[in-house]
Coordinates of C-alpha atoms and ligand atoms in Angstrom, one line a residue:
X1 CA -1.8 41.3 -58.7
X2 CA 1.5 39.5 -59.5
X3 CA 2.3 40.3 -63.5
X4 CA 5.1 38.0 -65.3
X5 CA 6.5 39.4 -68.1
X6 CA 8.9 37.5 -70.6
X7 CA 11.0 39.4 -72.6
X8 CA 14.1 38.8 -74.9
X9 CA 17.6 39.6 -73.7
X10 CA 19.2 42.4 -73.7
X11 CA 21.6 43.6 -76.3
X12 CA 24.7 42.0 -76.0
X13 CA 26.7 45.4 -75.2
X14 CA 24.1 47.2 -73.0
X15 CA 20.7 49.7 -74.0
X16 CA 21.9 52.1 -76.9
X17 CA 22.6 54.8 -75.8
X18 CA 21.7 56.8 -79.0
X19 CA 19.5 55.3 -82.0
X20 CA 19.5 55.8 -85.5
X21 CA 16.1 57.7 -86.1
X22 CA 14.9 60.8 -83.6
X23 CA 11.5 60.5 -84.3
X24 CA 9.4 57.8 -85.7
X25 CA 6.4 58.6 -88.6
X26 CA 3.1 59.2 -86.9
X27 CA 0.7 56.7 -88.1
X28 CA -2.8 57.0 -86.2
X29 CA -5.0 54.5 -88.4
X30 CA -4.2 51.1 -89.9
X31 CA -5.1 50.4 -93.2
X32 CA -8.5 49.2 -92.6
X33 CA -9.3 52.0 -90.4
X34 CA -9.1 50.0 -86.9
X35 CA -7.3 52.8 -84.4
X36 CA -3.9 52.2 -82.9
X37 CA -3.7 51.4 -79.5
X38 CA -5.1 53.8 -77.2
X39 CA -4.0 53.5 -73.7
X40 CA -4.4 56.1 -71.0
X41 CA -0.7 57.3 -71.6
X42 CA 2.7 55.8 -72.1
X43 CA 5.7 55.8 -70.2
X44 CA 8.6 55.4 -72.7
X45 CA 9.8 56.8 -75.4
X46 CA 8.5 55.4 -78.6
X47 CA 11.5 54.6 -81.5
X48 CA 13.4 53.1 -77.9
X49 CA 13.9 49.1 -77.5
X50 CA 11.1 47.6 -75.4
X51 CA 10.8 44.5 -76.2
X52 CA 14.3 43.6 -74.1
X53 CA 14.6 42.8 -70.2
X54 CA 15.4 46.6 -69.5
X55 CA 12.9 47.6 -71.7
X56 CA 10.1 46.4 -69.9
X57 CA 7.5 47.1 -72.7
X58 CA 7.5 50.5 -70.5
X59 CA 5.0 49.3 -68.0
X60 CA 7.0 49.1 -64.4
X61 CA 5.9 52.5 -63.1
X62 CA 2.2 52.2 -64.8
X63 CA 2.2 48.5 -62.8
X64 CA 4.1 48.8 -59.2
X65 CA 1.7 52.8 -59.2
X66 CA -0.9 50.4 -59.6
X67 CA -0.3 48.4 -56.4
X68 CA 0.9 45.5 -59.0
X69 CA 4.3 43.4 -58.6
X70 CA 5.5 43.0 -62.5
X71 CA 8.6 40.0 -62.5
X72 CA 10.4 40.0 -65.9
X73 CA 12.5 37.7 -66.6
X74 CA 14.6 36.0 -70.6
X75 CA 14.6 32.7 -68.4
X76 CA 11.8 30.5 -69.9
X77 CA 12.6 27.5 -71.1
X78 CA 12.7 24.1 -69.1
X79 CA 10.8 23.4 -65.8
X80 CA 13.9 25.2 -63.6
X81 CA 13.5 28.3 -65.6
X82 CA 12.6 31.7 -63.9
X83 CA 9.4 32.0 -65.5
X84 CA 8.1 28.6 -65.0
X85 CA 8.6 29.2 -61.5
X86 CA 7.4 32.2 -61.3
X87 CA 3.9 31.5 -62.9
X88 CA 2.5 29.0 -60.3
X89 CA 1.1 32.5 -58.4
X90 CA 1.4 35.0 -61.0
X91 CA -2.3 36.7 -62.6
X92 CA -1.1 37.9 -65.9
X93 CA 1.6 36.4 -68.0
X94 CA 2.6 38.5 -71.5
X95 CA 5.1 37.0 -73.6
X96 CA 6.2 37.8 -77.1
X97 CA 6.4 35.7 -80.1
X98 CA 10.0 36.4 -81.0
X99 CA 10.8 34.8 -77.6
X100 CA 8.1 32.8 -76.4
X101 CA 6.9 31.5 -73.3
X102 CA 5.9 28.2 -74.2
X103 CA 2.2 28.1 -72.3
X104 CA 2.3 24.3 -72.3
X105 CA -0.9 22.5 -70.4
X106 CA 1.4 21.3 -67.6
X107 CA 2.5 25.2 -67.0
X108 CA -1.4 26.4 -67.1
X109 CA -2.1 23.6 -65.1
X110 CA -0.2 24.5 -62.1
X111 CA -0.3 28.3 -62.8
X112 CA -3.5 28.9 -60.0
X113 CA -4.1 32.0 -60.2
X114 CA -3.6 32.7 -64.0
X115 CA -6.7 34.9 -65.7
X116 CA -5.0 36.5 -68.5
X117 CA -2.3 35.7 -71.0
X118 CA -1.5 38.8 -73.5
X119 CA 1.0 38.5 -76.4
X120 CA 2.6 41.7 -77.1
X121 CA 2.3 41.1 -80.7
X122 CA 0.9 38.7 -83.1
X123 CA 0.1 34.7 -82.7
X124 CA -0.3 33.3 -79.8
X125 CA 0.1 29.9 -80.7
X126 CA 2.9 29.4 -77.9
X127 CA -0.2 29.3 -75.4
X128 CA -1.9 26.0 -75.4
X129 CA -4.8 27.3 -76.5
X130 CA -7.0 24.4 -75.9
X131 CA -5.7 24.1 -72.3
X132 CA -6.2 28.1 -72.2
X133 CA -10.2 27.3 -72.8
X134 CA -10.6 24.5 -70.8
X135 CA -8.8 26.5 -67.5
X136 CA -10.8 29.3 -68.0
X137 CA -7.5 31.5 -68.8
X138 CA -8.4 34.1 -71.3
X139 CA -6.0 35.1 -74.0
X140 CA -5.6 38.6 -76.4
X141 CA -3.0 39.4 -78.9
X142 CA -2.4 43.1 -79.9
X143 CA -4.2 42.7 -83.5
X144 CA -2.7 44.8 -86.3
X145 CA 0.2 46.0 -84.2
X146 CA 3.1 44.3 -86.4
X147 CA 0.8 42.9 -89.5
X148 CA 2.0 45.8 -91.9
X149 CA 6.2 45.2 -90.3
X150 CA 5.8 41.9 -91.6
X151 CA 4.5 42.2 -94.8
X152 CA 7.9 44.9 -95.5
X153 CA 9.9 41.9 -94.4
X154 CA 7.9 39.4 -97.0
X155 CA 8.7 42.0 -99.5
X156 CA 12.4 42.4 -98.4
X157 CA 12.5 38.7 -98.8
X158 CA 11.0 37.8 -101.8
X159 CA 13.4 40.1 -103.6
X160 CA 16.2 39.9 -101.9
X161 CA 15.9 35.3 -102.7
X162 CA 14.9 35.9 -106.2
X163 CA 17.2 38.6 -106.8
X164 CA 20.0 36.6 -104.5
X165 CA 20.8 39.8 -102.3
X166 CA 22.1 37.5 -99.9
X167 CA 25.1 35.8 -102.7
X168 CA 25.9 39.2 -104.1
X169 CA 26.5 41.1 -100.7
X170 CA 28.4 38.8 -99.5
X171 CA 30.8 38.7 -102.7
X172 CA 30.9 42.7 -102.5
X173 CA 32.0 42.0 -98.5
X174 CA 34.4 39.6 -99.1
X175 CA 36.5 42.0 -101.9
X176 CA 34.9 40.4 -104.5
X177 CA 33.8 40.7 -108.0
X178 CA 32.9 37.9 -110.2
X179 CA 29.8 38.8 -111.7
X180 CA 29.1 35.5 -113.2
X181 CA 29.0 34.1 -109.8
X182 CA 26.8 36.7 -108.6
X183 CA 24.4 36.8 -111.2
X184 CA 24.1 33.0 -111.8
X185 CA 21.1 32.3 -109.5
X186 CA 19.5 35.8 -109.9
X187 CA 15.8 36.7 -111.5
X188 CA 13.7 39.9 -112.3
X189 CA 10.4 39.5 -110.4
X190 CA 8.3 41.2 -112.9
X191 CA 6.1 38.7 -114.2
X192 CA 6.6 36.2 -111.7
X193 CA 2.9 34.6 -110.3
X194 CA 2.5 35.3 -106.6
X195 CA 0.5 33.5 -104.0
X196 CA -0.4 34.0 -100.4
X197 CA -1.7 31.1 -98.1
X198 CA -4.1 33.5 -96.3
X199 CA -5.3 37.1 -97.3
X200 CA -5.8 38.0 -93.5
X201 CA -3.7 41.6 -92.5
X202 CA -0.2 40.9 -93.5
X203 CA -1.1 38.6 -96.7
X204 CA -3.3 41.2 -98.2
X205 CA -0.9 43.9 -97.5
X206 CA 2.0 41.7 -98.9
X207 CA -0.8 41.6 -102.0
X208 CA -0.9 45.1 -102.4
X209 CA 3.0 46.0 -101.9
X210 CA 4.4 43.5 -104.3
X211 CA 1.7 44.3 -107.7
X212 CA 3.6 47.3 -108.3
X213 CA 6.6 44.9 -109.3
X214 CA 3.8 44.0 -112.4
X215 CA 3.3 40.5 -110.5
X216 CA 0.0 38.1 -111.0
X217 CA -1.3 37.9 -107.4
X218 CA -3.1 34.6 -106.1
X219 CA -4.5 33.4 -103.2
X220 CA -6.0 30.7 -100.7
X221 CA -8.0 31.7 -97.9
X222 CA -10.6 30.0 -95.9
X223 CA -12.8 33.2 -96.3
X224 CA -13.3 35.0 -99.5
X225 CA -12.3 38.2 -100.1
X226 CA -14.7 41.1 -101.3
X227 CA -15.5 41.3 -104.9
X228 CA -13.9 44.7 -105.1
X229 CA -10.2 43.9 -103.4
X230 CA -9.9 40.7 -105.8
X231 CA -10.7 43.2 -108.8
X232 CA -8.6 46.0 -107.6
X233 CA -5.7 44.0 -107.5
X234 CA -6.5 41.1 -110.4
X235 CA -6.5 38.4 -107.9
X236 CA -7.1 34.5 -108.6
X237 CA -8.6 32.9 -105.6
X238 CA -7.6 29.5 -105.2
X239 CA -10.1 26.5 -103.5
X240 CA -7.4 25.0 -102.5
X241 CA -3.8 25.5 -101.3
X242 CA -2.6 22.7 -104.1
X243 CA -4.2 24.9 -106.5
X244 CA -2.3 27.7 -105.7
X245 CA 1.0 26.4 -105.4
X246 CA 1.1 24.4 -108.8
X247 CA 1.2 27.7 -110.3
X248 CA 3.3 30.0 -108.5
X249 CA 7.1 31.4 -108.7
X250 CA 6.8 32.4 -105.4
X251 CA 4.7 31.6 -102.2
X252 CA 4.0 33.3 -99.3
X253 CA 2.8 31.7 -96.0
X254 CA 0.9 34.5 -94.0
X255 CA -1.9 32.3 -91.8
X256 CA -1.9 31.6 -88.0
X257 CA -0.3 28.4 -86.7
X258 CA -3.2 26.2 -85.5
X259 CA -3.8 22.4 -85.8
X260 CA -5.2 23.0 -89.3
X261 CA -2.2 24.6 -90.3
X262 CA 0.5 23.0 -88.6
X263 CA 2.8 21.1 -91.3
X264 CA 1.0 22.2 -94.1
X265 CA 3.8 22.7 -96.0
X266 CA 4.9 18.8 -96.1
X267 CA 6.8 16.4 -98.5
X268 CA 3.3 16.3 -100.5
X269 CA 2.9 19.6 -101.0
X270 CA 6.3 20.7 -101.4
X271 CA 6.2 18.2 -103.8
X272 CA 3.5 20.0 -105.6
X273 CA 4.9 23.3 -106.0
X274 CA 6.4 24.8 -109.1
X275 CA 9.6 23.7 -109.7
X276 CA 12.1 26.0 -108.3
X277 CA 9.5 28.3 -106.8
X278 CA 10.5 30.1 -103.7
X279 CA 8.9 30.0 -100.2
X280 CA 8.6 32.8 -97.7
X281 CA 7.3 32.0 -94.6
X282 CA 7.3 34.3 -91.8
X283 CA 4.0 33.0 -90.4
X284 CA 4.8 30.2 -88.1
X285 CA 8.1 27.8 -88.4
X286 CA 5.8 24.6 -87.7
X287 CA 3.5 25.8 -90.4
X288 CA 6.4 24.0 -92.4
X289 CA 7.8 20.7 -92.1
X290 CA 11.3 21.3 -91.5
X291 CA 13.4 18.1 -93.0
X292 CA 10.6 18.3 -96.0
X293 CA 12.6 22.6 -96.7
X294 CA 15.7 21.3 -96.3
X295 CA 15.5 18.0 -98.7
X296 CA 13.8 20.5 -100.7
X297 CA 16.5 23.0 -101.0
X298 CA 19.3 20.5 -101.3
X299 CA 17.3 18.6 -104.5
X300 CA 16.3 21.7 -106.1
X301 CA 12.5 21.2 -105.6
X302 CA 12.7 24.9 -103.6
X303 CA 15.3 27.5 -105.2
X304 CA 15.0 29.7 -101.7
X305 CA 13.1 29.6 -98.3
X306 CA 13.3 32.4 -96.1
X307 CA 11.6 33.7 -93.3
X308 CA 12.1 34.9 -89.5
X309 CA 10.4 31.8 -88.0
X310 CA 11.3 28.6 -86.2
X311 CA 10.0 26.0 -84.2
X312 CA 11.1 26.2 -81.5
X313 CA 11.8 29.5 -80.6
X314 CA 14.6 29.9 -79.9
X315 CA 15.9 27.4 -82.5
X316 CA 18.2 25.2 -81.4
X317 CA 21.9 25.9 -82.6
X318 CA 22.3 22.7 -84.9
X319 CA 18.5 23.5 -86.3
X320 CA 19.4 22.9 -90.0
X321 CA 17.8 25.8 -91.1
X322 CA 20.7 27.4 -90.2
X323 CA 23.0 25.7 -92.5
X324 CA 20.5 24.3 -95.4
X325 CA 21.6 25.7 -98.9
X326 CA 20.0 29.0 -100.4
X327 CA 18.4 30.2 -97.2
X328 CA 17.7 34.5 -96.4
X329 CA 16.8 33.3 -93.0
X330 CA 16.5 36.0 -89.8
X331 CA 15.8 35.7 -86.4
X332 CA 12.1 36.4 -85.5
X333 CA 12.2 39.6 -85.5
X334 CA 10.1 41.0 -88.5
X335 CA 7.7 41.7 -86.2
X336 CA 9.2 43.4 -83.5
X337 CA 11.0 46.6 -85.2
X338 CA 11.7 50.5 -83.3
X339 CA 8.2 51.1 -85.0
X340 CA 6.2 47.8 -83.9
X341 CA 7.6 47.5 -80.4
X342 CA 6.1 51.0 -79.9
X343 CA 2.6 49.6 -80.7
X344 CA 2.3 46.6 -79.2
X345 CA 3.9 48.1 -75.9
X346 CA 0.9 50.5 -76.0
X347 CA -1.5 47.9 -76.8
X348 CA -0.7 46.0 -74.2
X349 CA -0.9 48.4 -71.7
X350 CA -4.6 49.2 -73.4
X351 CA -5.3 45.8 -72.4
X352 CA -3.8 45.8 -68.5
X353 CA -6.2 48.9 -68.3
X354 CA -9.1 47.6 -69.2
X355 CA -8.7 44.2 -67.6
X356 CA -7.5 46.4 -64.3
X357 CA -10.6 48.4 -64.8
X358 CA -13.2 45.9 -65.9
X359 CA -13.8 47.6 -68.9
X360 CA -14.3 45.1 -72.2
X361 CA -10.7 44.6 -73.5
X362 CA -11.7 45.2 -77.9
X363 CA -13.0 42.2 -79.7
X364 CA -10.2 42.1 -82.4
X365 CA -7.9 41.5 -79.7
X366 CA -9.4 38.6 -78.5
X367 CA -8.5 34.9 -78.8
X368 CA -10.0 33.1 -76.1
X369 CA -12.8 34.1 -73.8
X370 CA -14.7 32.5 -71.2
X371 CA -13.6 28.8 -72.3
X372 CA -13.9 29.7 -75.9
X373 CA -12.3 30.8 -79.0
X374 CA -13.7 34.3 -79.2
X375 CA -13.1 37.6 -81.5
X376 CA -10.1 37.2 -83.6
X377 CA -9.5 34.0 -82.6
X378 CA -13.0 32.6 -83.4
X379 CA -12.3 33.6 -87.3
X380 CA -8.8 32.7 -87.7
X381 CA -8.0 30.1 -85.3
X382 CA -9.2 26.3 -84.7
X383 CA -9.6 24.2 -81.3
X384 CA -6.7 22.4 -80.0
X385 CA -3.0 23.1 -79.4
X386 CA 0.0 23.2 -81.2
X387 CA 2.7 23.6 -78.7
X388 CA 4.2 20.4 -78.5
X389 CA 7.8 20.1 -79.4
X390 CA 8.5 23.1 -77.3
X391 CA 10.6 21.9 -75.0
X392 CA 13.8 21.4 -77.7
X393 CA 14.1 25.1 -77.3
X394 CA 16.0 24.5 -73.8
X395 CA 18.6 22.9 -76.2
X396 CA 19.6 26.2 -77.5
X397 CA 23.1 27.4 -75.6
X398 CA 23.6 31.4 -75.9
Ligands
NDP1 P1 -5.1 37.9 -89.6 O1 -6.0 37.3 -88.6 O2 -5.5 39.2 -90.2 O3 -5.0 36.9 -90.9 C1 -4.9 35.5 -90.7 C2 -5.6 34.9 -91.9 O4 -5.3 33.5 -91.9 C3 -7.1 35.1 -92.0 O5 -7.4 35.6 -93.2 C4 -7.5 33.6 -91.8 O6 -8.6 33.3 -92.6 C5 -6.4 32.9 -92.4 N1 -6.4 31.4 -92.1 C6 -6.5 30.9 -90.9 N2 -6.5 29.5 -91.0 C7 -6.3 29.3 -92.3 C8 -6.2 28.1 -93.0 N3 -6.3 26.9 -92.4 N4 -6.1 28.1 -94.4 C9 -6.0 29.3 -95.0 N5 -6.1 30.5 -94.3 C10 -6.3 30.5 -93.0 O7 -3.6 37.9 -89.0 P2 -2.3 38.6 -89.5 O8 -2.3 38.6 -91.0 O9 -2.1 39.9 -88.8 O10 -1.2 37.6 -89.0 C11 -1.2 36.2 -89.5 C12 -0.2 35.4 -88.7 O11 1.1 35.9 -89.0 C13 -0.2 35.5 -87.2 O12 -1.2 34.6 -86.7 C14 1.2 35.1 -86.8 O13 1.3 33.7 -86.8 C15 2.0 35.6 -88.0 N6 2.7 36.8 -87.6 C16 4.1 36.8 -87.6 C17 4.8 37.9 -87.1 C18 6.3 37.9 -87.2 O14 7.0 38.7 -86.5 N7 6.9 37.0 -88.1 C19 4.2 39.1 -86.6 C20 2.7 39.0 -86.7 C21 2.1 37.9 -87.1 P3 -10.1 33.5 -92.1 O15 -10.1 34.5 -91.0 O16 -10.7 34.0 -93.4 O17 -10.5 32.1 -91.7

């Protein structure tokens, strides 16, 4: 079988050579109790970069052992890329959400012999899901793999906007020291009222790790949570997404990007947000309407958005969420740390065994099966697509 693989670049000056950490923590359960991935073996070192080309989420040697061709390529965007060449006869394509291979209908369309598309991560709304189901192409993500490396980075965020981290380090790099300035956009949270936009993996654990700051934690969710988690943590569950953010210093947007979900975050509801509050959104860049954050920011409506995702991915270079005032923006890349990269390169090589084998890839990791939303998908996602726009991320020059 012909795999296609589409990976980030590498780093700009080569593969380290050496990395910070030896070792990384050994973590065999997530928090629910679901197990790590559990492939056959592994053929890399985890704690080393996998994610990039050279990387190859360590699976060359499992693959060409196998009898399989594996093509990666960084190329992906526009119709004379490597990778949309390269699909028209490949079986398996796996892609990444940090840099995604925008699985448009035309591509699925004319990709033959495609069965399987894996993200080796979390989201795969870069697939055209509804195409996906109607060309019988099956899609799995690697569930839980990067949920809790996300919610560290919401919690790196929210303190480091209301806290303006960002202002102050870059007074103390510059030689500076006028404390007024630093100080004159910066909060305690303690007290502050917290909201998520879905309690799924990440915004429950984003829950949990910011009510030791002595927060009031709210959410929305399309499913309630158990009695006992919204008691444990003095949650106010909200029937509606205007409820919550009327009332909230800070919200969180932790949901999947689907047609239900795709500019939620509009000149309407901006609108209807606390004044000043701050938004973190590190869910999906389109879940946001991105002139609506900007005018926000500039008028005062928003006091901080920041997050690690765009649309598209990349963003283009004059995307003005590079430049709009009072943003902690990153790359995507919350997602994708040492630590993650490890898991999701193992969980995708669980799922290459079992689909080599025949063996029933887990439900959690599916999203579409047999024409339909199935597993995880079937709870958290809806029907249709919300790839289009994709093609502005050809615009972006390296
Ligand atoms: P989960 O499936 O555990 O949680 C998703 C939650 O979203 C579910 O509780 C689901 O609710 C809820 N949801 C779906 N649609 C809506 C809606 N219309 N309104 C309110 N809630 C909704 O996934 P994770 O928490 O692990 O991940 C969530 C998302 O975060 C991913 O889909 C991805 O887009 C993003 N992500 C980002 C990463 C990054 O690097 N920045 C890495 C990993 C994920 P229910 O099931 O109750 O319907």
């Amino acid at each position: 079988m012909k795999i296609l693989c589409v990976l980030y670049d590498d780093p700009k000056d080569g593969m380290p050579k050496n990395y910070p950490l030896s070792e990384l923590p050994e973590l065999k359960k997530y928090p629910d109790g679901m197990t790590l991935p559990t492939p056959k073996a592994i053929d890399f070192t985890p704690g080393e970069l996998l994610g990039c080309v050279s990387g190859e989420l360590g699976l060359r040697k499992f693959l060409e052992e196998r009898g399989h061709t594996l093509v990666i390529t960084s190329d992906k965007d526009g119709d004379n890329s490597v990778a949309a060449k390269e699909i028209v006869d490949a079986d398996v394509v796996i892609s990444q959400p940090f840099w995604p291979f925008y699985l448009t209908r035309e591509l699925i369309e004319k990709a033959r012999n495609l069965k399987l598309a894996i993200t080796a991560g979390i989201g795969s709304d870069h697939v055209d899901l509804q195409a996906a189901m109607d060309n019988k192409v099956d899609v799995v993500e690697v569930t839980y793999c990067n949920s809790i490396s996300v919610s560290e980075h919401i919690v790196m965020m929210i303190l480091s906007m209301v806290r303006d981290y960002h202002n102050q380090h870059a007074i103390a790099k510059s030689g500076g020291w006028n404390i007024a300035d630093a100080v004159q956009r910066s909060y305690d949270v303690e007290g502050m009222h917290i909201g998520t936009v879905a309690a799924g993996r990440i915004g429950l654990s984003a829950l949990r790790k910011m009510k030791p700051f002595e927060t009031h934690l709210h959410y929305f969710d399309r499913h309630r949570l158990p009695e006992s988690i919204e008691k444990e943590l003095d949650l106010t569950f909200h029937e509606s997404v205007e409820s919550m953010v009327a009332v909230c210093d800070v919200v969180t947007i932790n949901c999947p990007l689907h047609p239900e979900t795709e500019n939620m975050f509009d000149k309407e509801l901006i609108g209807k947000m606390k004044k000043g509050a701050y938004l973190i959104n590190t869910a999906r860049g389109k879940i946001c309407n991105r002139e609506a954050i900007a005018d926000a920011l500039k008028s005062g409506q928003l006091s901080g958005y920041a997050g690690d995702v765009w649309f598209p991915q990349p963003a283009p270079n004059d995307h003005v969420w590079r430049t709009m005032p009072n943003h902690g923006m990153t790359p995507h890349t919350s997602g994708t740390s040492l630590s993650a990269q490890a898991r999701y390169a193992a969980g995708t090589r669980e799922i290459l065994e079992c689909f080599f084998d025949d063996v029933p890839i887990r439900a959690q990791y599916l999203i579409v099966q047999n024409g339909e939303l199935a597993g995880a998908g079937a709870h958290s996602y809806s029907k249709g697509t919300a790839t289009s726009g994709s093609e502005e991320a050809e615009r972006y020059k390296k």
